[in-house]
């Protein structure tokens, strides 16, 4: 099956710091999605990327679809306590099936 | 308010019993999905349905069954054949844009 590697697995930062995480795939895909999951809740879609090289922002979040179409990164600027959670990247693999990365767990020290 | 509802939030069952998890959406989405999430893991696809009265197996369908009799509803039955049923179950739906939207999840504990 499709290999999707997400890193880092966890991050411990101070409030106000910037955050960067990324995902790489073993094949070329046309869509990258980034989700955030709070404990005990369903994932919430943050950003969707549909075009190689595309750079999209959503408030303090910025995501880019790599030019090779095999990678994507998510940046969070000036982190705040409510940014705590698990961030997942996902690819669409035929027939609208999503393949998820293993997640990046973000912890913020106030 | 448009969205996806899953009930109940927590479910406890004895080993050997079948249990059905509910998923309803009022987003008018054609496609619906069921995922399983284990602690510290990503989401794995169990079943999906792109249209009423049709569904396909995902990556881990063994021990599960679904039905799609109405556009709004996609219930998942965890059967006694599922060897390790304790997990967090998530339902999602999507329109043709491929962006999937998730419900709040049901945490199933089987003892």
PDB file of C-alpha atoms in Angstrom:
ATOM      1  CA  UNK A   1       0.000   0.000   0.000  1.00  0.00           C
ATOM      2  CA  UNK A   2       0.860   3.665  -0.129  1.00  0.00           C
ATOM      3  CA  UNK A   3       3.666   4.705   2.233  1.00  0.00           C
ATOM      4  CA  UNK A   4       3.024   8.026   3.941  1.00  0.00           C
ATOM      5  CA  UNK A   5       5.644   9.250   6.387  1.00  0.00           C
ATOM      6  CA  UNK A   6       4.849  12.106   8.746  1.00  0.00           C
ATOM      7  CA  UNK A   7       7.417  13.803  10.967  1.00  0.00           C
ATOM      8  CA  UNK A   8       8.115  14.604  13.636  1.00  0.00           C
ATOM      9  CA  UNK A   9       5.989  12.201  15.667  1.00  0.00           C
ATOM     10  CA  UNK A  10       5.832  14.670  18.551  1.00  0.00           C
ATOM     11  CA  UNK A  11       6.846  18.220  19.339  1.00  0.00           C
ATOM     12  CA  UNK A  12       7.229  20.050  22.631  1.00  0.00           C
ATOM     13  CA  UNK A  13       7.439  23.817  22.242  1.00  0.00           C
ATOM     14  CA  UNK A  14       6.994  27.057  24.138  1.00  0.00           C
ATOM     15  CA  UNK A  15       3.949  29.213  23.551  1.00  0.00           C
ATOM     16  CA  UNK A  16       4.706  31.758  20.840  1.00  0.00           C
ATOM     17  CA  UNK A  17       7.119  29.560  18.910  1.00  0.00           C
ATOM     18  CA  UNK A  18       6.619  28.604  15.286  1.00  0.00           C
ATOM     19  CA  UNK A  19       5.991  24.968  14.350  1.00  0.00           C
ATOM     20  CA  UNK A  20       6.779  23.012  11.208  1.00  0.00           C
ATOM     21  CA  UNK A  21       5.834  19.450  10.294  1.00  0.00           C
ATOM     22  CA  UNK A  22       5.917  17.542   7.033  1.00  0.00           C
ATOM     23  CA  UNK A  23       4.743  14.497   5.151  1.00  0.00           C
ATOM     24  CA  UNK A  24       6.284  12.534   2.328  1.00  0.00           C
ATOM     25  CA  UNK A  25       4.769   9.867   0.108  1.00  0.00           C
ATOM     26  CA  UNK A  26       6.316   7.138  -1.984  1.00  0.00           C
ATOM     27  CA  UNK A  27       4.197   8.043  -5.006  1.00  0.00           C
ATOM     28  CA  UNK A  28       2.840  11.112  -6.742  1.00  0.00           C
ATOM     29  CA  UNK A  29      -0.606  12.306  -5.679  1.00  0.00           C
ATOM     30  CA  UNK A  30      -2.861  15.190  -6.629  1.00  0.00           C
ATOM     31  CA  UNK A  31      -4.284  16.198  -3.266  1.00  0.00           C
ATOM     32  CA  UNK A  32      -2.904  16.793   0.209  1.00  0.00           C
ATOM     33  CA  UNK A  33      -5.136  17.406   3.198  1.00  0.00           C
ATOM     34  CA  UNK A  34      -4.154  18.557   6.696  1.00  0.00           C
ATOM     35  CA  UNK A  35      -6.345  17.773   9.712  1.00  0.00           C
ATOM     36  CA  UNK A  36      -6.174  18.575  13.417  1.00  0.00           C
ATOM     37  CA  UNK A  37      -7.607  16.244  16.060  1.00  0.00           C
ATOM     38  CA  UNK A  38      -8.336  17.279  19.638  1.00  0.00           C
ATOM     39  CA  UNK A  39      -8.373  14.525  22.285  1.00  0.00           C
ATOM     40  CA  UNK A  40     -11.482  12.364  22.053  1.00  0.00           C
ATOM     41  CA  UNK A  41     -12.831  14.231  19.023  1.00  0.00           C
ATOM     42  CA  UNK A  42     -12.982  13.725  15.286  1.00  0.00           C
ATOM     43  CA  UNK A  43     -10.360  15.332  13.003  1.00  0.00           C
ATOM     44  CA  UNK A  44     -11.144  18.782  11.667  1.00  0.00           C
ATOM     45  CA  UNK A  45     -10.026  19.759   8.174  1.00  0.00           C
ATOM     46  CA  UNK A  46      -7.554  22.641   8.269  1.00  0.00           C
ATOM     47  CA  UNK A  47      -6.249  23.039   4.730  1.00  0.00           C
ATOM     48  CA  UNK A  48      -6.691  21.268   1.384  1.00  0.00           C
ATOM     49  CA  UNK A  49      -4.047  21.474  -1.367  1.00  0.00           C
ATOM     50  CA  UNK A  50      -4.807  20.517  -4.963  1.00  0.00           C
ATOM     51  CA  UNK A  51      -1.927  21.822  -7.059  1.00  0.00           C
ATOM     52  CA  UNK A  52       1.829  21.201  -7.006  1.00  0.00           C
ATOM     53  CA  UNK A  53       3.610  24.235  -5.572  1.00  0.00           C
ATOM     54  CA  UNK A  54       0.396  25.587  -4.055  1.00  0.00           C
ATOM     55  CA  UNK A  55       0.842  27.594  -0.860  1.00  0.00           C
ATOM     56  CA  UNK A  56      -2.313  28.111   1.193  1.00  0.00           C
ATOM     57  CA  UNK A  57      -2.903  29.917   4.471  1.00  0.00           C
ATOM     58  CA  UNK A  58      -5.644  29.632   7.066  1.00  0.00           C
ATOM     59  CA  UNK A  59      -5.008  32.209   9.774  1.00  0.00           C
ATOM     60  CA  UNK A  60      -1.717  31.323  11.461  1.00  0.00           C
ATOM     61  CA  UNK A  61      -1.490  28.075   9.499  1.00  0.00           C
ATOM     62  CA  UNK A  62       0.316  27.763   6.189  1.00  0.00           C
ATOM     63  CA  UNK A  63       0.608  24.614   4.106  1.00  0.00           C
ATOM     64  CA  UNK A  64       2.399  23.884   0.855  1.00  0.00           C
ATOM     65  CA  UNK A  65       2.055  21.151  -1.748  1.00  0.00           C
ATOM     66  CA  UNK A  66       5.587  20.173  -2.757  1.00  0.00           C
ATOM     67  CA  UNK A  67       6.655  20.769  -6.336  1.00  0.00           C
ATOM     68  CA  UNK A  68       7.529  17.068  -6.752  1.00  0.00           C
ATOM     69  CA  UNK A  69       3.960  16.169  -5.667  1.00  0.00           C
ATOM     70  CA  UNK A  70       5.408  13.748  -3.136  1.00  0.00           C
ATOM     71  CA  UNK A  71       5.528  15.970  -0.071  1.00  0.00           C
ATOM     72  CA  UNK A  72       3.756  18.669   1.893  1.00  0.00           C
ATOM     73  CA  UNK A  73       4.475  20.741   4.965  1.00  0.00           C
ATOM     74  CA  UNK A  74       2.357  22.543   7.542  1.00  0.00           C
ATOM     75  CA  UNK A  75       3.603  25.562   9.486  1.00  0.00           C
ATOM     76  CA  UNK A  76       1.958  27.145  12.511  1.00  0.00           C
ATOM     77  CA  UNK A  77       3.166  30.611  13.447  1.00  0.00           C
ATOM     78  CA  UNK A  78       3.142  32.128  16.946  1.00  0.00           C
ATOM     79  CA  UNK A  79       1.661  29.040  18.616  1.00  0.00           C
ATOM     80  CA  UNK A  80      -1.040  29.417  21.266  1.00  0.00           C
ATOM     81  CA  UNK A  81      -2.371  26.885  23.815  1.00  0.00           C
ATOM     82  CA  UNK A  82      -5.372  25.918  21.671  1.00  0.00           C
ATOM     83  CA  UNK A  83      -3.003  24.654  18.968  1.00  0.00           C
ATOM     84  CA  UNK A  84      -2.350  21.595  21.132  1.00  0.00           C
ATOM     85  CA  UNK A  85      -3.502  18.381  19.494  1.00  0.00           C
ATOM     86  CA  UNK A  86      -2.549  15.852  16.845  1.00  0.00           C
ATOM     87  CA  UNK A  87      -2.016  16.988  13.273  1.00  0.00           C
ATOM     88  CA  UNK A  88      -2.514  14.530  10.423  1.00  0.00           C
ATOM     89  CA  UNK A  89      -1.653  14.760   6.775  1.00  0.00           C
ATOM     90  CA  UNK A  90      -3.719  12.710   4.334  1.00  0.00           C
ATOM     91  CA  UNK A  91      -3.696  11.762   0.676  1.00  0.00           C
ATOM     92  CA  UNK A  92      -6.594  10.842  -1.556  1.00  0.00           C
ATOM     93  CA  UNK A  93      -5.974   7.426  -3.063  1.00  0.00           C
ATOM     94  CA  UNK A  94      -8.508   6.559  -5.732  1.00  0.00           C
ATOM     95  CA  UNK A  95     -12.281   6.473  -5.209  1.00  0.00           C
ATOM     96  CA  UNK A  96     -12.024   9.188  -2.587  1.00  0.00           C
ATOM     97  CA  UNK A  97     -10.174   6.937  -0.115  1.00  0.00           C
ATOM     98  CA  UNK A  98      -8.004   8.825   2.339  1.00  0.00           C
ATOM     99  CA  UNK A  99      -4.648   7.506   3.529  1.00  0.00           C
ATOM    100  CA  UNK A 100      -3.476   9.138   6.749  1.00  0.00           C
ATOM    101  CA  UNK A 101      -0.050   9.807   8.163  1.00  0.00           C
ATOM    102  CA  UNK A 102       0.728   8.634  11.679  1.00  0.00           C
ATOM    103  CA  UNK A 103       0.226  12.125  13.103  1.00  0.00           C
ATOM    104  CA  UNK A 104       2.321  14.772  14.847  1.00  0.00           C
ATOM    105  CA  UNK A 105       1.415  15.340  18.489  1.00  0.00           C
ATOM    106  CA  UNK A 106       1.939  18.978  19.473  1.00  0.00           C
ATOM    107  CA  UNK A 107       2.406  19.946  23.116  1.00  0.00           C
ATOM    108  CA  UNK A 108       2.786  23.594  24.151  1.00  0.00           C
ATOM    109  CA  UNK A 109       4.299  24.822  27.381  1.00  0.00           C
ATOM    110  CA  UNK A 110       2.778  28.113  28.519  1.00  0.00           C
TER     111      UNK A 110
ATOM    112  CA  UNK B   1     -26.896  23.171  11.689  1.00  0.00           C
ATOM    113  CA  UNK B   2     -25.243  20.929   9.093  1.00  0.00           C
ATOM    114  CA  UNK B   3     -22.925  18.209  10.253  1.00  0.00           C
ATOM    115  CA  UNK B   4     -22.225  14.610  11.103  1.00  0.00           C
ATOM    116  CA  UNK B   5     -23.509  12.974  14.258  1.00  0.00           C
ATOM    117  CA  UNK B   6     -22.325   9.750  15.815  1.00  0.00           C
ATOM    118  CA  UNK B   7     -23.967   8.062  18.725  1.00  0.00           C
ATOM    119  CA  UNK B   8     -23.339   7.100  21.372  1.00  0.00           C
ATOM    120  CA  UNK B   9     -20.079   8.820  22.380  1.00  0.00           C
ATOM    121  CA  UNK B  10     -19.073   5.861  24.586  1.00  0.00           C
ATOM    122  CA  UNK B  11     -20.185   2.258  24.163  1.00  0.00           C
ATOM    123  CA  UNK B  12     -19.414  -0.778  26.294  1.00  0.00           C
ATOM    124  CA  UNK B  13     -20.074  -4.361  25.237  1.00  0.00           C
ATOM    125  CA  UNK B  14     -19.260  -7.854  26.336  1.00  0.00           C
ATOM    126  CA  UNK B  15     -17.084 -10.016  24.155  1.00  0.00           C
ATOM    127  CA  UNK B  16     -19.106 -12.106  21.699  1.00  0.00           C
ATOM    128  CA  UNK B  17     -21.846  -9.523  21.189  1.00  0.00           C
ATOM    129  CA  UNK B  18     -22.468  -7.648  17.959  1.00  0.00           C
ATOM    130  CA  UNK B  19     -22.796  -3.877  18.296  1.00  0.00           C
ATOM    131  CA  UNK B  20     -23.995  -1.233  15.831  1.00  0.00           C
ATOM    132  CA  UNK B  21     -22.572   2.289  15.709  1.00  0.00           C
ATOM    133  CA  UNK B  22     -24.710   5.056  14.295  1.00  0.00           C
ATOM    134  CA  UNK B  23     -23.623   7.727  11.803  1.00  0.00           C
ATOM    135  CA  UNK B  24     -25.959  10.361  10.370  1.00  0.00           C
ATOM    136  CA  UNK B  25     -25.176  13.354   8.152  1.00  0.00           C
ATOM    137  CA  UNK B  26     -27.317  16.245   6.919  1.00  0.00           C
ATOM    138  CA  UNK B  27     -24.698  17.698   4.575  1.00  0.00           C
ATOM    139  CA  UNK B  28     -26.294  16.056   1.510  1.00  0.00           C
ATOM    140  CA  UNK B  29     -22.991  14.277   0.853  1.00  0.00           C
ATOM    141  CA  UNK B  30     -23.033  11.245  -1.415  1.00  0.00           C
ATOM    142  CA  UNK B  31     -20.013   9.480   0.080  1.00  0.00           C
ATOM    143  CA  UNK B  32     -19.626   8.191   3.632  1.00  0.00           C
ATOM    144  CA  UNK B  33     -16.779   6.396   5.391  1.00  0.00           C
ATOM    145  CA  UNK B  34     -15.893   4.499   8.542  1.00  0.00           C
ATOM    146  CA  UNK B  35     -12.428   4.643  10.094  1.00  0.00           C
ATOM    147  CA  UNK B  36     -10.860   2.995  13.084  1.00  0.00           C
ATOM    148  CA  UNK B  37      -8.267   4.735  15.251  1.00  0.00           C
ATOM    149  CA  UNK B  38      -6.125   2.956  17.851  1.00  0.00           C
ATOM    150  CA  UNK B  39      -4.142   4.822  20.537  1.00  0.00           C
ATOM    151  CA  UNK B  40      -1.235   6.764  19.063  1.00  0.00           C
ATOM    152  CA  UNK B  41      -2.125   5.661  15.555  1.00  0.00           C
ATOM    153  CA  UNK B  42      -3.472   7.205  12.398  1.00  0.00           C
ATOM    154  CA  UNK B  43      -6.857   6.382  10.918  1.00  0.00           C
ATOM    155  CA  UNK B  44      -7.509   3.182   8.988  1.00  0.00           C
ATOM    156  CA  UNK B  45     -10.390   2.770   6.550  1.00  0.00           C
ATOM    157  CA  UNK B  46     -12.943   0.073   7.351  1.00  0.00           C
ATOM    158  CA  UNK B  47     -15.706   0.579   4.758  1.00  0.00           C
ATOM    159  CA  UNK B  48     -16.874   3.321   2.444  1.00  0.00           C
ATOM    160  CA  UNK B  49     -19.942   4.050   0.361  1.00  0.00           C
ATOM    161  CA  UNK B  50     -20.081   6.389  -2.606  1.00  0.00           C
ATOM    162  CA  UNK B  51     -23.801   6.035  -3.229  1.00  0.00           C
ATOM    163  CA  UNK B  52     -26.934   4.628  -1.608  1.00  0.00           C
ATOM    164  CA  UNK B  53     -27.187   0.823  -1.649  1.00  0.00           C
ATOM    165  CA  UNK B  54     -23.517   0.423  -2.556  1.00  0.00           C
ATOM    166  CA  UNK B  55     -20.417   0.086  -0.386  1.00  0.00           C
ATOM    167  CA  UNK B  56     -16.864  -1.224  -0.623  1.00  0.00           C
ATOM    168  CA  UNK B  57     -14.406  -2.763   1.797  1.00  0.00           C
ATOM    169  CA  UNK B  58     -11.556  -0.652   3.025  1.00  0.00           C
ATOM    170  CA  UNK B  59      -8.216  -1.812   4.347  1.00  0.00           C
ATOM    171  CA  UNK B  60      -9.470  -3.516   7.523  1.00  0.00           C
ATOM    172  CA  UNK B  61     -13.038  -4.704   6.776  1.00  0.00           C
ATOM    173  CA  UNK B  62     -12.792  -8.148   8.385  1.00  0.00           C
ATOM    174  CA  UNK B  63     -15.177  -8.485  11.313  1.00  0.00           C
ATOM    175  CA  UNK B  64     -17.252  -5.451  10.320  1.00  0.00           C
ATOM    176  CA  UNK B  65     -20.406  -4.939   8.249  1.00  0.00           C
ATOM    177  CA  UNK B  66     -22.254  -1.869   6.963  1.00  0.00           C
ATOM    178  CA  UNK B  67     -25.443  -0.857   5.168  1.00  0.00           C
ATOM    179  CA  UNK B  68     -26.381   2.236   3.172  1.00  0.00           C
ATOM    180  CA  UNK B  69     -30.159   2.248   2.780  1.00  0.00           C
ATOM    181  CA  UNK B  70     -30.458   6.029   3.047  1.00  0.00           C
ATOM    182  CA  UNK B  71     -28.179   8.825   1.860  1.00  0.00           C
ATOM    183  CA  UNK B  72     -28.059  10.298   5.365  1.00  0.00           C
ATOM    184  CA  UNK B  73     -27.179   7.141   7.274  1.00  0.00           C
ATOM    185  CA  UNK B  74     -24.261   4.688   7.261  1.00  0.00           C
ATOM    186  CA  UNK B  75     -24.368   2.392  10.329  1.00  0.00           C
ATOM    187  CA  UNK B  76     -21.411   0.161  11.184  1.00  0.00           C
ATOM    188  CA  UNK B  77     -21.822  -3.209  12.903  1.00  0.00           C
ATOM    189  CA  UNK B  78     -18.867  -4.571  14.816  1.00  0.00           C
ATOM    190  CA  UNK B  79     -19.386  -8.322  14.847  1.00  0.00           C
ATOM    191  CA  UNK B  80     -18.120 -10.937  17.257  1.00  0.00           C
ATOM    192  CA  UNK B  81     -15.693 -12.002  14.517  1.00  0.00           C
ATOM    193  CA  UNK B  82     -13.665  -8.804  14.987  1.00  0.00           C
ATOM    194  CA  UNK B  83     -10.730  -9.990  17.084  1.00  0.00           C
ATOM    195  CA  UNK B  84      -9.758  -6.684  18.623  1.00  0.00           C
ATOM    196  CA  UNK B  85     -12.819  -4.405  18.549  1.00  0.00           C
ATOM    197  CA  UNK B  86     -11.870  -1.919  21.280  1.00  0.00           C
ATOM    198  CA  UNK B  87     -11.025   1.328  19.467  1.00  0.00           C
ATOM    199  CA  UNK B  88     -12.171   4.826  18.569  1.00  0.00           C
ATOM    200  CA  UNK B  89     -14.492   4.742  15.536  1.00  0.00           C
ATOM    201  CA  UNK B  90     -14.867   7.727  13.263  1.00  0.00           C
ATOM    202  CA  UNK B  91     -17.435   8.346  10.553  1.00  0.00           C
ATOM    203  CA  UNK B  92     -16.863  10.831   7.722  1.00  0.00           C
ATOM    204  CA  UNK B  93     -18.664  12.110   4.653  1.00  0.00           C
ATOM    205  CA  UNK B  94     -17.672  13.966   1.519  1.00  0.00           C
ATOM    206  CA  UNK B  95     -19.066  15.580  -1.586  1.00  0.00           C
ATOM    207  CA  UNK B  96     -17.251  15.382  -4.906  1.00  0.00           C
ATOM    208  CA  UNK B  97     -14.514  17.736  -3.709  1.00  0.00           C
ATOM    209  CA  UNK B  98     -12.829  14.817  -1.879  1.00  0.00           C
ATOM    210  CA  UNK B  99     -12.574  16.789   1.357  1.00  0.00           C
ATOM    211  CA  UNK B 100     -13.844  14.485   4.078  1.00  0.00           C
ATOM    212  CA  UNK B 101     -15.560  15.851   7.164  1.00  0.00           C
ATOM    213  CA  UNK B 102     -15.605  13.830  10.348  1.00  0.00           C
ATOM    214  CA  UNK B 103     -18.079  13.198  13.131  1.00  0.00           C
ATOM    215  CA  UNK B 104     -17.146  13.354  16.838  1.00  0.00           C
ATOM    216  CA  UNK B 105     -16.425   9.623  17.078  1.00  0.00           C
ATOM    217  CA  UNK B 106     -17.611   6.681  19.199  1.00  0.00           C
ATOM    218  CA  UNK B 107     -15.263   5.041  21.670  1.00  0.00           C
ATOM    219  CA  UNK B 108     -16.072   1.326  21.847  1.00  0.00           C
ATOM    220  CA  UNK B 109     -14.800  -0.795  24.716  1.00  0.00           C
ATOM    221  CA  UNK B 110     -15.294  -4.560  24.596  1.00  0.00           C
ATOM    222  CA  UNK B 111     -14.477  -6.628  27.687  1.00  0.00           C
TER     223      UNK B 111
END
